CSV table of C-alpha atoms and ligand atoms in Angstrom, one decimal:
chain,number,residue,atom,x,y,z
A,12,UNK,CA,196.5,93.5,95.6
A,13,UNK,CA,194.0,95.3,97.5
A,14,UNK,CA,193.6,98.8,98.6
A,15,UNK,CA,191.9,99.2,102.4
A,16,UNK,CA,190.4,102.3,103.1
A,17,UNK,CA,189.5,104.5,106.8
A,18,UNK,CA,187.1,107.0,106.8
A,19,UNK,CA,186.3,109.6,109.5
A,20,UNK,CA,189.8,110.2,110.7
A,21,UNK,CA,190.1,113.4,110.7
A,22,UNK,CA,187.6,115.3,113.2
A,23,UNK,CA,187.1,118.4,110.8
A,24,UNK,CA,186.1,116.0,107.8
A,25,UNK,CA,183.4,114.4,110.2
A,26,UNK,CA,182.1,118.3,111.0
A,27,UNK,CA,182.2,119.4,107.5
A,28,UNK,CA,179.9,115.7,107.0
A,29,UNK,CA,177.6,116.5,109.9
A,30,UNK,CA,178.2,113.3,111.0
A,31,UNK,CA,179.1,111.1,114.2
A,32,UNK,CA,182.9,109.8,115.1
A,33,UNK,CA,181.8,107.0,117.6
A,34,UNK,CA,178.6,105.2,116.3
A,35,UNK,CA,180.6,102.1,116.4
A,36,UNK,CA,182.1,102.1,119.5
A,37,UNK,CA,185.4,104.0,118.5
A,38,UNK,CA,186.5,101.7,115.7
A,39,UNK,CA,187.8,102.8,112.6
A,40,UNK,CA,185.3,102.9,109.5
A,41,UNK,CA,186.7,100.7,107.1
A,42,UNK,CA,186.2,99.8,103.4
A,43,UNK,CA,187.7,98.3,100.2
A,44,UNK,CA,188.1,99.3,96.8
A,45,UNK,CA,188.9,96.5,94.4
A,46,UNK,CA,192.2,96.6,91.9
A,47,UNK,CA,190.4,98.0,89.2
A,48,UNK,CA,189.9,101.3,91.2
A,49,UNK,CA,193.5,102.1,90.7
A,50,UNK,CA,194.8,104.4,88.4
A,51,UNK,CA,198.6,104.9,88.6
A,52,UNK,CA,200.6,107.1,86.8
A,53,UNK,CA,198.9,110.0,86.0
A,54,UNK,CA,196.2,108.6,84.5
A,55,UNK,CA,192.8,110.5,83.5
A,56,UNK,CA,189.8,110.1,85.8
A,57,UNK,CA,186.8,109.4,83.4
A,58,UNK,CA,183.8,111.1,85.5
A,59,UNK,CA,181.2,108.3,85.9
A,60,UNK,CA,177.5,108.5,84.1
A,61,UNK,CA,175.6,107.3,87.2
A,62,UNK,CA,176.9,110.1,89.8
A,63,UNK,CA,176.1,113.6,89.5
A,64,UNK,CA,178.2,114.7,92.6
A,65,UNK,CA,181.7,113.0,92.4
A,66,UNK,CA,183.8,114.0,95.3
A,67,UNK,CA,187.1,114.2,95.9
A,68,UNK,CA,189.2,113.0,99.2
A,69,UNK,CA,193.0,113.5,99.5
A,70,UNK,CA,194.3,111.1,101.3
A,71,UNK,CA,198.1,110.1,102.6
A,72,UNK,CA,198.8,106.2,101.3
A,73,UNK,CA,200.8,103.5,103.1
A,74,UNK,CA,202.3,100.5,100.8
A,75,UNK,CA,202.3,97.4,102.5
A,76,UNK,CA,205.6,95.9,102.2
A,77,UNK,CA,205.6,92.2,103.4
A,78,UNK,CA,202.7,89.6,104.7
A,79,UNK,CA,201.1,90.0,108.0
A,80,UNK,CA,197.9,89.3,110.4
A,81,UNK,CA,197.2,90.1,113.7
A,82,UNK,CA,200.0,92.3,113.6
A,83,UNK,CA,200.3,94.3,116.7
A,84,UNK,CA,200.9,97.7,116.6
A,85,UNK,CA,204.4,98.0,118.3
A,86,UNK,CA,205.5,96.1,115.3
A,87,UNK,CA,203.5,97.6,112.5
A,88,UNK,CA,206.0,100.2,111.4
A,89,UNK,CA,208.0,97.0,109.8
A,90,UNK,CA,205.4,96.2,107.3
A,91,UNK,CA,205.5,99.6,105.5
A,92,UNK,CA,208.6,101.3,103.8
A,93,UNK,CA,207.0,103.7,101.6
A,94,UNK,CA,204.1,106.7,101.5
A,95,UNK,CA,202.3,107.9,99.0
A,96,UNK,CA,198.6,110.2,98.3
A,97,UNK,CA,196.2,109.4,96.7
A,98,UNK,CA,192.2,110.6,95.6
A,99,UNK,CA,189.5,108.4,97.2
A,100,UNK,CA,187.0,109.6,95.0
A,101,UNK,CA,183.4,108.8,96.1
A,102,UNK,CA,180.1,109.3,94.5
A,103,UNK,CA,178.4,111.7,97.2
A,104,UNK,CA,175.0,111.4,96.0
A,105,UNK,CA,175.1,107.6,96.0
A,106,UNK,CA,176.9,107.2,99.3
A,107,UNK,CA,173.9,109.7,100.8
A,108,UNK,CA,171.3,106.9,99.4
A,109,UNK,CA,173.2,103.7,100.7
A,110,UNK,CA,174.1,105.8,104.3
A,111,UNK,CA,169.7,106.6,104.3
A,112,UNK,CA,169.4,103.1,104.0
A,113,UNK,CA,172.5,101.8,106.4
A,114,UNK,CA,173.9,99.8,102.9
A,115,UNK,CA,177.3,99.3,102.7
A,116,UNK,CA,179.2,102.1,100.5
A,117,UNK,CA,181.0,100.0,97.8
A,118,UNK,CA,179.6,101.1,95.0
A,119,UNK,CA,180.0,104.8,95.9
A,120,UNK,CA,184.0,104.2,96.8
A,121,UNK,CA,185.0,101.2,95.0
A,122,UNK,CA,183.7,102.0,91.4
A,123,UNK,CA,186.6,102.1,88.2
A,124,UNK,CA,188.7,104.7,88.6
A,125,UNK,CA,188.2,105.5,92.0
A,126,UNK,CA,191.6,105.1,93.4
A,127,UNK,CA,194.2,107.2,91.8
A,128,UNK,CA,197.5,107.0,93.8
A,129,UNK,CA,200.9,108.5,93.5
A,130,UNK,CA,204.6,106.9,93.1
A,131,UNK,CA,205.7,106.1,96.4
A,132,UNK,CA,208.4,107.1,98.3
A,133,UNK,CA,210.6,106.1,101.2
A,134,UNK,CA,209.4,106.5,104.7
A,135,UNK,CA,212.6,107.5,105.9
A,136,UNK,CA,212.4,111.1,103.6
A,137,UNK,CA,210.5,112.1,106.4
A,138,UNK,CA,211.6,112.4,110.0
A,139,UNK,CA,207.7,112.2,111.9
A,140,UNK,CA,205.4,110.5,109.7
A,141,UNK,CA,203.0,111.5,112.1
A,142,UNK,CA,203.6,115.2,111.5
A,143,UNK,CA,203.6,115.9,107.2
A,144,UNK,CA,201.9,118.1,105.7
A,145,UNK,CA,199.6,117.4,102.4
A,146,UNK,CA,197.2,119.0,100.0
A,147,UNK,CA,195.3,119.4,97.1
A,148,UNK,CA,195.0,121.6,94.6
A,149,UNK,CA,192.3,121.6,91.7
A,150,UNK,CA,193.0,124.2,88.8
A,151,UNK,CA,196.3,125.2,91.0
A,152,UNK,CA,193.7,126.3,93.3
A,153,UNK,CA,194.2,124.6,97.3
A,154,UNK,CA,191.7,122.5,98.4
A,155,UNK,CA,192.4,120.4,100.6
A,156,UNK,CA,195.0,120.9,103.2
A,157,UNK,CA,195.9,117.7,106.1
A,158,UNK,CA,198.7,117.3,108.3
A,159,UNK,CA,198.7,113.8,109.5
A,160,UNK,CA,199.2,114.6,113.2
A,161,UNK,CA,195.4,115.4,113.1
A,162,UNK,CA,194.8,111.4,112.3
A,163,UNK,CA,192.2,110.3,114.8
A,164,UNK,CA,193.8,106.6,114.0
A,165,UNK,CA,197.8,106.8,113.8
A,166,UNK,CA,199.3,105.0,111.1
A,167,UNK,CA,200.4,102.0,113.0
A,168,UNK,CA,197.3,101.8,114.7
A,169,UNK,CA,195.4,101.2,111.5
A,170,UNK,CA,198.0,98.7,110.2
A,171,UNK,CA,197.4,96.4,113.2
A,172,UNK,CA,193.8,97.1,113.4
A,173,UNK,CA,192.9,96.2,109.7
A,174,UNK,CA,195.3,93.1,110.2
A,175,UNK,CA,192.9,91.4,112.7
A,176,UNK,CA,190.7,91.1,110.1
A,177,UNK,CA,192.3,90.7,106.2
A,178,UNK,CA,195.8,89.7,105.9
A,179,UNK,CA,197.9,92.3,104.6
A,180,UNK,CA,199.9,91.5,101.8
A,181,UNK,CA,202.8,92.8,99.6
A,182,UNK,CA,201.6,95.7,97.5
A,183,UNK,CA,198.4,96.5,99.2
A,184,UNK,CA,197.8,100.0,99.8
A,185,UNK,CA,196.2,101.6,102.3
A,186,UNK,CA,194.2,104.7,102.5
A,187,UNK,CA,194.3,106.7,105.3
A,188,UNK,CA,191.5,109.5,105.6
A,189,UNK,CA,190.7,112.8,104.7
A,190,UNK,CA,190.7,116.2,106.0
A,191,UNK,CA,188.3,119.2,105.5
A,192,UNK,CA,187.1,120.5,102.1
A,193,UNK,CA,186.0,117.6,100.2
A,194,UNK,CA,184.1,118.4,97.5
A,195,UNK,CA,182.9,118.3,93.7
A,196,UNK,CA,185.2,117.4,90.7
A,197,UNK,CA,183.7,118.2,87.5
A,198,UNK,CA,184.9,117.5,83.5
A,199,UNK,CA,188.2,119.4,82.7
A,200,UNK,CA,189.5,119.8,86.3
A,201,UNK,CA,193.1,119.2,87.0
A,202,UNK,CA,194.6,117.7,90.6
A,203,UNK,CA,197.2,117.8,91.6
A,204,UNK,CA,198.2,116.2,95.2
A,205,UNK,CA,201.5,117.7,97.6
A,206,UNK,CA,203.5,115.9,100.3
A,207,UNK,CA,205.0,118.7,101.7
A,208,UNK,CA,205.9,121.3,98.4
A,209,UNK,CA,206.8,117.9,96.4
A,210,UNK,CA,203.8,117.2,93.7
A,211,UNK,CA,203.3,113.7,93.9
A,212,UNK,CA,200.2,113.3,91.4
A,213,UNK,CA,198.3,115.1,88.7
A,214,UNK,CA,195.9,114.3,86.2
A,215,UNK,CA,193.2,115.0,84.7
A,216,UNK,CA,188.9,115.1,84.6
A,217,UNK,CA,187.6,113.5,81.8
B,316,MG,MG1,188.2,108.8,102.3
């Protein structure tokens, strides 16, 4: 499997970054995280020795649900049946070096770990899946709060966009963005991720 990930799709993220929506003509940013980023069911995140500044990013998760490419994007909604969240954790101080130097970010998004996602549940629970409400909360503190109507890029959108380039397969996951209030995890935190009042995923720093 492979998880695909969009960044700057929500316009509050990109102000709270101090950076730029349309550098590349409109498109979708887009990166991957290899398999080994995933840690599923509940697992510990083990805080990495190279980054100082490990930040997290709640994001909403699609699961692919059958083969496609070039899918377009009145039929996208068939290749997903389930939602999930998930953490795109990202090593801010190394992303800041490879961004000074226009590298790509892999190493500050795709590193072990990186990925922690949720169970997954049926599309149908929801009624818009354009409209749900999600959050994060570190020490039952909230972080992060999103509602996905506030997706620059609309699910299906991203599907048949991402399509055009890697063929999407069973199992693949997709993450979908971030809202405001990104910011440091350290040793001993605890996450926990919402869809609505449901708590999807928690787990701890280590
Ligand atoms: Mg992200």
């Amino acid at each position: 499997m492979k998880i695909l990930a969009v960044g700057k799709n929500y316009a509050n993220h990109i102000a709270e970054m101090k950076t730029e929506f349309d550098k590349f003509s409109g498109e979708p940013v887009v990166f991957l995280k290899p398999d080994t980023a995933l840690l599923k069911d509940n697992a510990p995140f083990y805080y990495p020795e190279f980054s100082q500044d490990v930040h997290h990013e709640v994001e909403i998760l699609i699961k692919i649900c059958k083969e496609g490419k070039n899918i377009q994007e009145k039929f996208a909604h068939k290749y997903y049946e389930e939602i999930g969240i998930g953490i795109d954790f990202t090593a801010r101080d190394i992303q800041a070096k490879l961004k000074a130097n226009s590298y790509s970010w892999e190493i500050a998004k795709g590193f072990n770990g990186s990925a922690p996602v949720s169970y997954f549940v049926p599309k149908t629970d929801f009624l818009d899946l354009q409209n749900i409400n999600f959050s994060l909360k570190i020490n039952d503190e909230i972080r992060q709060e999103g509602n996905t109507s506030l997706m620059i890029f609309k699910i299906d959108y991203i599907i048949a966009y991402l399509s055009r380039y890697f063929t999407l397969k069973q199992g693949d996951i997709i993450f979908t963005g971030t809202p405001a209030g990104v910011g440091a995890v350290k040793v001993g935190d605890k996450l926990s991720a919402f869809i609505e009042d449901k708590e999807m995923l928690t787990f701890l720093v280590k």
